[in-house]
Coordinates of C-alpha atoms in Angstrom, one line a residue:
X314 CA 0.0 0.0 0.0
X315 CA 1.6 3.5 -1.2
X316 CA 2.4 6.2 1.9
X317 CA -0.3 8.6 0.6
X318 CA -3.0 5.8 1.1
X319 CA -1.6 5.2 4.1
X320 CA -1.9 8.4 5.2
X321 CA -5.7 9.2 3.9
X322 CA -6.6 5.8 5.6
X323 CA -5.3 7.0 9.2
X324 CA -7.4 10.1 8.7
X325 CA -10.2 8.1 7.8
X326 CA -9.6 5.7 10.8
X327 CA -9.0 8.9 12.9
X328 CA -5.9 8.0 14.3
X329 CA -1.8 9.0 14.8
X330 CA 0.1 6.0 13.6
X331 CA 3.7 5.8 15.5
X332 CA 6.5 4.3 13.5
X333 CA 7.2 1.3 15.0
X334 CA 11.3 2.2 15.2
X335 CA 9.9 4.6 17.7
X336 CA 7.8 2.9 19.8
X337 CA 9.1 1.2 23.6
X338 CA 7.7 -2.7 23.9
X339 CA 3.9 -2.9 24.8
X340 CA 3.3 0.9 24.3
X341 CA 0.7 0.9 21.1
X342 CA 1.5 2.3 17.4
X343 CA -1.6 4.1 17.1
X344 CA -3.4 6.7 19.0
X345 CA -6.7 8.6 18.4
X346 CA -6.8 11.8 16.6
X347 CA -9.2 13.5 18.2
X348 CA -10.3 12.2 20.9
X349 CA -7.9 12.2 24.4
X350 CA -5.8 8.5 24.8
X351 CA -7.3 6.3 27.4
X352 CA -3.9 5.8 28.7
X353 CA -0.4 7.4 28.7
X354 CA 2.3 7.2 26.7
X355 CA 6.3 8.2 27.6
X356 CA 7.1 11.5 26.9
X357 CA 9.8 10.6 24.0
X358 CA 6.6 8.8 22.0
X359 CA 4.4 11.8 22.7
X360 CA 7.3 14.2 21.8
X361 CA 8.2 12.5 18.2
X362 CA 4.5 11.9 17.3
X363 CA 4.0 16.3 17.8
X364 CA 7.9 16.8 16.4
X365 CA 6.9 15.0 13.2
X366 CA 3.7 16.7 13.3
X367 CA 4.9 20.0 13.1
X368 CA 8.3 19.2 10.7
X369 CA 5.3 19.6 8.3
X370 CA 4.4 23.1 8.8
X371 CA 8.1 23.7 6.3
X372 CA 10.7 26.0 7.1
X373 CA 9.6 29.2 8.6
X374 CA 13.1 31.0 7.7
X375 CA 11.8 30.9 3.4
X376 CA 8.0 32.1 4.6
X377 CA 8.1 35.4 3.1
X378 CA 4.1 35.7 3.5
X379 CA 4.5 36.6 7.4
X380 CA 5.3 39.5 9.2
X381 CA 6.2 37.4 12.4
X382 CA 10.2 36.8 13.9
X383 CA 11.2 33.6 13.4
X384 CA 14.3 33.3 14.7
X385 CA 16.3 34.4 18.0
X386 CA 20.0 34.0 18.8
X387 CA 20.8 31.1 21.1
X388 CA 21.1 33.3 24.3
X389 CA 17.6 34.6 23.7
X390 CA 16.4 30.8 23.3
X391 CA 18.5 30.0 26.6
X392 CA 16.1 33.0 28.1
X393 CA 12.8 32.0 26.8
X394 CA 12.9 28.3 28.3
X395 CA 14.4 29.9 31.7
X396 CA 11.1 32.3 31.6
X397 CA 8.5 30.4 30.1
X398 CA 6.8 30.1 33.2
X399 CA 6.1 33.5 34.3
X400 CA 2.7 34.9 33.6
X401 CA 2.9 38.8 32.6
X402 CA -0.5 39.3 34.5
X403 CA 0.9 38.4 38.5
X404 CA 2.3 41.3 38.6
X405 CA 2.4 40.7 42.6
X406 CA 4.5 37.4 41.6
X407 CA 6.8 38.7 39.1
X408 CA 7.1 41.8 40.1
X409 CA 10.6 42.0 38.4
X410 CA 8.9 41.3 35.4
X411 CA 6.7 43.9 35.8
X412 CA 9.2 46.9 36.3
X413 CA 11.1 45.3 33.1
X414 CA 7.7 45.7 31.4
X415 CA 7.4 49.5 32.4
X416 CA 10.8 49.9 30.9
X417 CA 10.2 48.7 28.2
X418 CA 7.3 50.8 27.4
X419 CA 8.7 53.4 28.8
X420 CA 12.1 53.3 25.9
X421 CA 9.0 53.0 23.5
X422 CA 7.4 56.1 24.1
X423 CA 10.8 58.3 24.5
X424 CA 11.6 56.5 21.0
X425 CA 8.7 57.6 19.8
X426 CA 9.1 61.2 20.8
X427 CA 6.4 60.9 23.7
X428 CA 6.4 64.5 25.4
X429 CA 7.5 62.8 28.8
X430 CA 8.2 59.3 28.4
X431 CA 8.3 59.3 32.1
X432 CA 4.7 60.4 33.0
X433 CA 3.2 58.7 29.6
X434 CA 1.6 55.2 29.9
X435 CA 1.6 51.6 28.0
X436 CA 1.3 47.7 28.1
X437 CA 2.4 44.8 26.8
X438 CA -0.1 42.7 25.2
X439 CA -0.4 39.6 23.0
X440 CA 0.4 40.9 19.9
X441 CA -0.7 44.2 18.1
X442 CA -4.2 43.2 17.4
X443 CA -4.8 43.2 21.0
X444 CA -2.4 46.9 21.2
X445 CA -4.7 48.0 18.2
X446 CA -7.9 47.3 20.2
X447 CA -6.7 48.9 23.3
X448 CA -5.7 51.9 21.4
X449 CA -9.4 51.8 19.7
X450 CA -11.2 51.1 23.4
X451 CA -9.5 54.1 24.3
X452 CA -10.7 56.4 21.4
X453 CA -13.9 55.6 22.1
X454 CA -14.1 56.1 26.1
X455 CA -12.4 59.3 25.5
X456 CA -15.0 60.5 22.8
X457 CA -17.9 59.3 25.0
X458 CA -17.0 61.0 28.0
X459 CA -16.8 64.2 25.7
X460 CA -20.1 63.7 24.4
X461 CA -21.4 63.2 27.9
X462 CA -20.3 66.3 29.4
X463 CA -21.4 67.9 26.1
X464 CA -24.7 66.6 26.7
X465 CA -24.9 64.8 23.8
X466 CA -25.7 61.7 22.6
X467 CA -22.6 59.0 22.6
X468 CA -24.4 55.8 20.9
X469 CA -23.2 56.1 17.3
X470 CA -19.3 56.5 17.3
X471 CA -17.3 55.6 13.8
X472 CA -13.9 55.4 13.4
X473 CA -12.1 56.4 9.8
X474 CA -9.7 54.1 8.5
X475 CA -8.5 53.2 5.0
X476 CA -9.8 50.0 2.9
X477 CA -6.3 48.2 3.2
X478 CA -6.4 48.4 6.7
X479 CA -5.2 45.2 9.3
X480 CA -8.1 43.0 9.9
X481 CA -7.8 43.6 13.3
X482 CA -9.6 47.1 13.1
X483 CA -12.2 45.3 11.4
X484 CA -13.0 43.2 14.5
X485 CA -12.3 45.9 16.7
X486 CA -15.3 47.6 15.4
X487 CA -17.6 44.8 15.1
X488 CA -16.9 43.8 18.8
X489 CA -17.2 47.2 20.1
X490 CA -20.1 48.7 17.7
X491 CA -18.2 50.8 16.2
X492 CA -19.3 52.2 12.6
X493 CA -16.0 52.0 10.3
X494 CA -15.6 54.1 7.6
X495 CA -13.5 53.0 5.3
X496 CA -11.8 55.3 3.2
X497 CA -11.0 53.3 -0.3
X498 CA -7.5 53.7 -1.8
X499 CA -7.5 53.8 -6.0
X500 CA -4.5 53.9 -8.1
X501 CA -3.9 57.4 -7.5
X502 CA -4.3 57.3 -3.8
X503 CA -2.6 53.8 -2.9
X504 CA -2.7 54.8 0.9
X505 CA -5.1 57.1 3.2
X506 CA -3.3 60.2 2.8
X507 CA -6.0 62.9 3.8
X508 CA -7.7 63.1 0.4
X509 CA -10.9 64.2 0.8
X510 CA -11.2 62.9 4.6
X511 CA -13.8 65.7 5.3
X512 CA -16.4 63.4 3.7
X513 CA -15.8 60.6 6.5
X514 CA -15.3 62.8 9.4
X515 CA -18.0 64.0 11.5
X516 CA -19.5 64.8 15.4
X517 CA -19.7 60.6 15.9
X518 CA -15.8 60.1 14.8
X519 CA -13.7 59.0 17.4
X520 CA -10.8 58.9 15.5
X521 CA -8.4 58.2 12.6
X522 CA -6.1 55.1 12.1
X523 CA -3.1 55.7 10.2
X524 CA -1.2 52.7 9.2
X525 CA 2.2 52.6 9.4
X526 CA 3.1 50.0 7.3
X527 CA 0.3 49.0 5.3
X528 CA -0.2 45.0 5.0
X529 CA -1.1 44.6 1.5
X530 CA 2.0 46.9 0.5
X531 CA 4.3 47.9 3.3
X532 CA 3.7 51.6 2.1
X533 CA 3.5 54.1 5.2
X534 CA 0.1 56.5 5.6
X535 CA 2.0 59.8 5.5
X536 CA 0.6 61.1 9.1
X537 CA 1.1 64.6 8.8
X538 CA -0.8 64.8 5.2
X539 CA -3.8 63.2 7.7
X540 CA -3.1 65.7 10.5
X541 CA -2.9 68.5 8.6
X542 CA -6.2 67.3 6.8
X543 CA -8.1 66.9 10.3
X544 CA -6.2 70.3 11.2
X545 CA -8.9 72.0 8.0
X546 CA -11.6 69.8 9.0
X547 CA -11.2 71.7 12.6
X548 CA -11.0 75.1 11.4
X549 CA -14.6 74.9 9.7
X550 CA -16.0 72.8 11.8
X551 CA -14.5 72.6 15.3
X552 CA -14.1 69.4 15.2
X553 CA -10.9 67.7 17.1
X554 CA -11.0 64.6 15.7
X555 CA -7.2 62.0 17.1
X556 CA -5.2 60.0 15.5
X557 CA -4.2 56.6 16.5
X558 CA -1.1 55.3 14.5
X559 CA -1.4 51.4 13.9
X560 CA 2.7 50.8 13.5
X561 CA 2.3 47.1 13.8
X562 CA 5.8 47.2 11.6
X563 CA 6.8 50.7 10.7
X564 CA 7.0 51.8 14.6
X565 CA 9.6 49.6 15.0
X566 CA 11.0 50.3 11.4
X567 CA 11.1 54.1 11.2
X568 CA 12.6 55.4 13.8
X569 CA 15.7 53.6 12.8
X570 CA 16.2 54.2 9.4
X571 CA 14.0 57.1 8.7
X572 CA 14.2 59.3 11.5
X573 CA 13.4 62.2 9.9
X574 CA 10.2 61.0 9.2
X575 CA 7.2 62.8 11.3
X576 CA 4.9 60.0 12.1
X577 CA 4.9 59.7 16.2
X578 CA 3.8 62.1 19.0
X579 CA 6.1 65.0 17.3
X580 CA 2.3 64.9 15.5
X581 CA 0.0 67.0 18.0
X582 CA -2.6 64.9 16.9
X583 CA -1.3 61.5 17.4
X584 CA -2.4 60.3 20.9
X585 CA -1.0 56.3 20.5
X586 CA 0.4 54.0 18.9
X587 CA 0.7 50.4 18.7
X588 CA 3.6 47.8 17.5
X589 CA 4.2 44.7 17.4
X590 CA 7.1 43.4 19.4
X591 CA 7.1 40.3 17.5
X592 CA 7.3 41.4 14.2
X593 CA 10.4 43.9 13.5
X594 CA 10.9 44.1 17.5
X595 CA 12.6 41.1 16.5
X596 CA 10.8 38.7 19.3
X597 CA 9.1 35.4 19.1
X598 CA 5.5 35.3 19.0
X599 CA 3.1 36.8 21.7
X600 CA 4.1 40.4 22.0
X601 CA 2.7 44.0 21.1
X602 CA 3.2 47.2 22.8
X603 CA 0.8 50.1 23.0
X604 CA 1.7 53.4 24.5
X605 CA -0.3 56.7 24.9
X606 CA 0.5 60.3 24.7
X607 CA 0.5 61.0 28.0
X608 CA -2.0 59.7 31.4
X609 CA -4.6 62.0 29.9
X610 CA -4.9 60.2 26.6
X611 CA -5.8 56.8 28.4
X612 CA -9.2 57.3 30.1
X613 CA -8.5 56.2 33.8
X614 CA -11.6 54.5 34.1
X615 CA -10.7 51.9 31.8
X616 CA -7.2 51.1 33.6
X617 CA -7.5 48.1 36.5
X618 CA -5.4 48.9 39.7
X619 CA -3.2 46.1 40.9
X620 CA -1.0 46.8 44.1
X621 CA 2.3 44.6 44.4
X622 CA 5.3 45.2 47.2
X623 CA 3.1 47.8 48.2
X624 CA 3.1 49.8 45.5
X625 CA 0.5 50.6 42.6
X626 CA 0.7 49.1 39.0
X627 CA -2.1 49.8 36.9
X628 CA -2.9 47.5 34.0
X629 CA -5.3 47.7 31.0
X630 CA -5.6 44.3 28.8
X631 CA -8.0 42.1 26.8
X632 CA -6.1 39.2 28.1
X633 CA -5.6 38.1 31.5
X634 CA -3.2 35.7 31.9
X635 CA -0.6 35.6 29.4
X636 CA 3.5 34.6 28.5
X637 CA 6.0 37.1 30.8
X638 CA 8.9 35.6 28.5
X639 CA 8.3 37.6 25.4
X640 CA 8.4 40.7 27.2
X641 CA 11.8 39.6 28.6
X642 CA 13.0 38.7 25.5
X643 CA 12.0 42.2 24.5
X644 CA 14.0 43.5 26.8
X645 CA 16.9 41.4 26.5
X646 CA 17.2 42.6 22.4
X647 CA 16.9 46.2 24.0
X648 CA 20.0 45.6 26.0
X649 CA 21.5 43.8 23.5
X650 CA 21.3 46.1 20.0
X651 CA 20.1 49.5 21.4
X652 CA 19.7 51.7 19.1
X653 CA 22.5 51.5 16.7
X654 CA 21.9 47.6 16.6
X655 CA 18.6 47.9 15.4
X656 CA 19.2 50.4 12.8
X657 CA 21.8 47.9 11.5
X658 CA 19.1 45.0 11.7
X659 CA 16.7 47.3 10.2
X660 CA 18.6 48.8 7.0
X661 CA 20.1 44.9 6.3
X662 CA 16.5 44.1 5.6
X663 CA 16.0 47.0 4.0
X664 CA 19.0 46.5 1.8
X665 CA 17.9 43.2 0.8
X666 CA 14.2 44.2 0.0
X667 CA 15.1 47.3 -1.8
X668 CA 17.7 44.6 -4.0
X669 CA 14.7 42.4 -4.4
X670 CA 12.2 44.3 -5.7
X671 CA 14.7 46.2 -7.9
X672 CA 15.6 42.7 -9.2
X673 CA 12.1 42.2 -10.0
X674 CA 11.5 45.8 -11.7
X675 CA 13.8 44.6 -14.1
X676 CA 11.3 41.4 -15.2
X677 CA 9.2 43.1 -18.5
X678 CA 6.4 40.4 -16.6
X679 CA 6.3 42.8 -13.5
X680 CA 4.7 46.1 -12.4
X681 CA 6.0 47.2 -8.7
X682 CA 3.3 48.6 -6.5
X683 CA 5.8 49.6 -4.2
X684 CA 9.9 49.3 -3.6
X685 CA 10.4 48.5 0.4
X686 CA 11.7 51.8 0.8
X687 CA 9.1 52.3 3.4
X688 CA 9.3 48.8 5.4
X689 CA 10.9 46.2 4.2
X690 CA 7.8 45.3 2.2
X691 CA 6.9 45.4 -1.1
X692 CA 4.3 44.3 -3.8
X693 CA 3.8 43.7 -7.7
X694 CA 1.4 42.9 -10.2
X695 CA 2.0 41.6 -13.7
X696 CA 2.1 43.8 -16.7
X697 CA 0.3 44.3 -19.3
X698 CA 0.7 42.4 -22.4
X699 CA 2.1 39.1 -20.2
X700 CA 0.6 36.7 -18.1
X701 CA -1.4 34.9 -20.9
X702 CA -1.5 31.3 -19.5
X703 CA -0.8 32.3 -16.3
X704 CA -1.3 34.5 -13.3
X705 CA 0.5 35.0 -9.6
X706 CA -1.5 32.6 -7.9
X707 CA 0.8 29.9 -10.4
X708 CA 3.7 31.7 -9.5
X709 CA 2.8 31.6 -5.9
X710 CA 2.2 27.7 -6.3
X711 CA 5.5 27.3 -8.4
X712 CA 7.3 28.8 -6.0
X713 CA 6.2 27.1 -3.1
X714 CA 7.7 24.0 -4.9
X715 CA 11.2 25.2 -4.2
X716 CA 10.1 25.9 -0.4
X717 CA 9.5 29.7 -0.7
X718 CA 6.4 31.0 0.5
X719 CA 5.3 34.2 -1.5
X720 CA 1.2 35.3 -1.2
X721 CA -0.6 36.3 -3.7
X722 CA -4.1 38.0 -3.5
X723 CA -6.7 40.6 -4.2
X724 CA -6.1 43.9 -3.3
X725 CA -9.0 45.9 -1.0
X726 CA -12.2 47.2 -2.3
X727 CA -12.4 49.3 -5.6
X728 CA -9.1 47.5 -6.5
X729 CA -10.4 44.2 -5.8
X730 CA -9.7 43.1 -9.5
X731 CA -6.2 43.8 -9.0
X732 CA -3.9 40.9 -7.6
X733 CA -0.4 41.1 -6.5
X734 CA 2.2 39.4 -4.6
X735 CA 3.9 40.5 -2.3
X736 CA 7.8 39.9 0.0
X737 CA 8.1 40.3 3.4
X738 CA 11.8 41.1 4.4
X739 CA 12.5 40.3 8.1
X740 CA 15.4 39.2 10.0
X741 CA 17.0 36.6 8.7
X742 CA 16.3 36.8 4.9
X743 CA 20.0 37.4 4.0
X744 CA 21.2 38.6 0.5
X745 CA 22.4 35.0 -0.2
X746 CA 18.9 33.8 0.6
X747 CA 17.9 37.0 -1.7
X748 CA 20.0 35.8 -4.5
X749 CA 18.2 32.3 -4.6
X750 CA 15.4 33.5 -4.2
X751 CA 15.7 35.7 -7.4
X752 CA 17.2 32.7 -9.3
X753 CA 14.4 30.7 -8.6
X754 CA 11.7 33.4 -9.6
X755 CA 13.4 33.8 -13.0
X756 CA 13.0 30.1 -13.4
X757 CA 9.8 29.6 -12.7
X758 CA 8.6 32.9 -14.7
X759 CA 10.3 31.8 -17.6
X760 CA 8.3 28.3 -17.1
X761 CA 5.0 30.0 -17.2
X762 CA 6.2 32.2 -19.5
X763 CA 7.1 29.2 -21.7
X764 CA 3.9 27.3 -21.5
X765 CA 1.6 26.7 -24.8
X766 CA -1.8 26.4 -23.1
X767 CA -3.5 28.3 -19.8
X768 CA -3.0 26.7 -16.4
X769 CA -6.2 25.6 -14.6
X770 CA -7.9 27.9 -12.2
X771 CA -9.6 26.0 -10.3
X772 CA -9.2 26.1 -6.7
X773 CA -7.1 29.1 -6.9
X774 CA -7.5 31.4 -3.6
X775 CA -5.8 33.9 -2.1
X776 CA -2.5 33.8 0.2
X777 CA -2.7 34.8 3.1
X778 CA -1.4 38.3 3.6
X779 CA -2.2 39.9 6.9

């Protein structure tokens, strides 16, 4: 009987099949899928029946559709099985963990220009979804307790954001009732950049998101275009409308290698921002940051008191308990690269994404969207006249064949009929990788390019690209 029978047979059967080599005498071959063992099993059978498990998932270093670290150096691995244990949420417990935490946030907000990093306020969370949503929660208290005192009705808040924004925001303001307006980008506005924002803006908006990094493209939302736009929508209709920056990536990209760029609290307007520590922080997975302006900008009545060695921590989270290790490991890359480190890490990615895409500028098949000069990010469709038998979702597929992992997919409403692709630089991708990577494209493009008759489409769906 072939392997692949064998294998659709032990799904049917609902079982785990052990190779015999590594089963102990009397322990059974075969457990259930599904359902929880009746007995045990020694922990080296249950450890090679999950290693070999998840030796299928491929090799994270040539995924190239996530934003997410996947790799640390071996002191940070010695650190994160040291620390696995300690939950970020008992702060009376780990209260060491919990001052590291406050510094943490604290280098955040002076790195991104907080007034007074020292009297401003943030958290950890889970990752930036959770940061995103905190940030959101906190637009909204802020605009109903305005509308209160006004005397005014505080039932039908909407928040602005563009059409390629994060899913996330989506969720945020279906879980809260939020209304969001979505603000559609075209060919000649490929981000939200302030055009024509007056026609989504009004007494119910509790704020803007500008992206920082958009995750279709990696192209930045310019923030002061969006202030400066809010700043006319005030001066005819008193409106003060805040931003919150969503800089899942670029938060932890700009300051770095574009630090002339006028994105953080340096923008009046801008009253938090969220990252993810997990993506160009450079950590495993598990971690975001979120930090405010200042106290004022997080209503207090949304902040949980929790006293430890007799002193006062406040916490604000979605979670409850949750890893402390990530937030050490945080910590530890803090220590270990400060700043100069990380704008080395930063610009090597950048190097290699800027050498990628202008590799694949140079293919007549492709149009770029974008060239990673903003993160290390960047997208591309194919051009005109080519493409005949063929489309991304082959080259995705062909791709995948050589073990690289390289989305393709629909771009966001009103461009919907536009796909692209799309590289994700991070940590790790070196130009050697780079090199191979571009030998392999050319390959496979002059395949497809080679082919008498279409390729099938059916089946075909999108990569996934948030």
């Amino acid at each position: 009987m072939s392997g692949s029978n064998r294998g659709a047979e032990s799904e049917e059967r609902d079982v785990v099949a052990l190779n015999p080599l590594f089963a102990r005498p009397g322990e059974a071959t075969e457990l259930p899928r599904n359902v929880l063992p009746a007995g045990e099993s020694l922990p080296e059978t249950a450890y090679q029946i999950v290693h070999d498990e998840a030796m299928l998932d491929g090799n994270a270093r040539l995924n190239l559709a996530t934003f997410v670290g996947t790799w640390m150096d071996p002191y940070a691995q010695r650190l994160y099985e040291e620390t696995a244990d300690k939950n970020m949420i008992d702060k009376d417990e780990y209260p060491a963990t919990a001052a590291i935490e406050t510094r943490c946030w604290k280098m955040l907000g002076g790195l991104w220009n907080a007034p007074d990093p020292e009297n401003t306020i943030g958290t950890s969370t889970i990752g930036s979804s959770e940061a995103a949503m905190l940030g959101g929660l906190a637009l909204k208290r802020r605009w109903q307790h305005a509308r209160r005192a006004a005397g005014k009705p505080a039932d039908r808040p909407n928040l602005v954001l563009s059409s390629a924004v994060q899913v996330c925001w989506e969720k945020f303001c279906n879980y809260w009732d939020v209304e969001a307006r979505y603000v559609p980008i075209s060919l000649e506005h490929k981000v939200l950049d302030g055009f024509e924002l007056e026609k989504y803006v009004d007494e119910n908006t509790i704020g803007v998101v500008a992206i920082l990094g958009v995750t279709y493209t990696g192209m930045y939302e310019p923030v002061t275009e969006i202030a400066a736009a809010l700043d006319r929508v005030q001066a005819s209709t008193g409106l003060d409308v805040p931003i919150h920056v969503d800089g899942a990536s670029g938060a932890m990209i700009a300051p770095f290698i574009q630090p002339r760029l006028e994105w953080d609290f340096r923008v009046p307007r801008v009253v938090s921002i969220n990252t993810s520590g997990h993506k160009y922080g450079l950590v495993y997975p598990g971690l975001g940051w979120v930090v405010w302006r200042d106290v004022a900008s997080l209503p207090e009545d949304l902040v949980f008191r929790v006293s430890y060695l007799g002193g006062d921590m406040p916490t604000f989270a979605l979670n409850f308990s949750r890893p402390g290790a990530q937030v050490l490991l945080q910590y530890y890359l803090f220590l270990r690269l400060g700043f100069d480190g990380y704008r080395k890490v930063q610009q090597a990615s950048q190097d290699v994404a800027l050498y990628l895409s202008g590799e694949i500028a140079k293919m007549p098949q492709f149009d770029l969207w974008n060239d990673g000069s903003d993160i290390p990010v960047f997208a591309w469709s194919i051009a005109q006249g080519y493409g005949t038998n063929w489309n991304l979702y082959h080259l995705s597929d062909r791709l995948r064949l050589k073990g690289w992992l390289v989305p393709a997919y629909p771009m966001p409403a009103d461009l919907e009929t536009l796909t692209v692709q799309r590289i994700v630089v991070r940590n790790g991708l070196s130009m050697d990788l780079a090199h191979s990577l571009i030998d392999d494209l050319r390959t496979e493009v002059d395949y497809l390019e080679a082919l008498t008759g279409p390729m099938p489409v059916e089946g075909q769906h999108p990569g996934f690209h948030h």
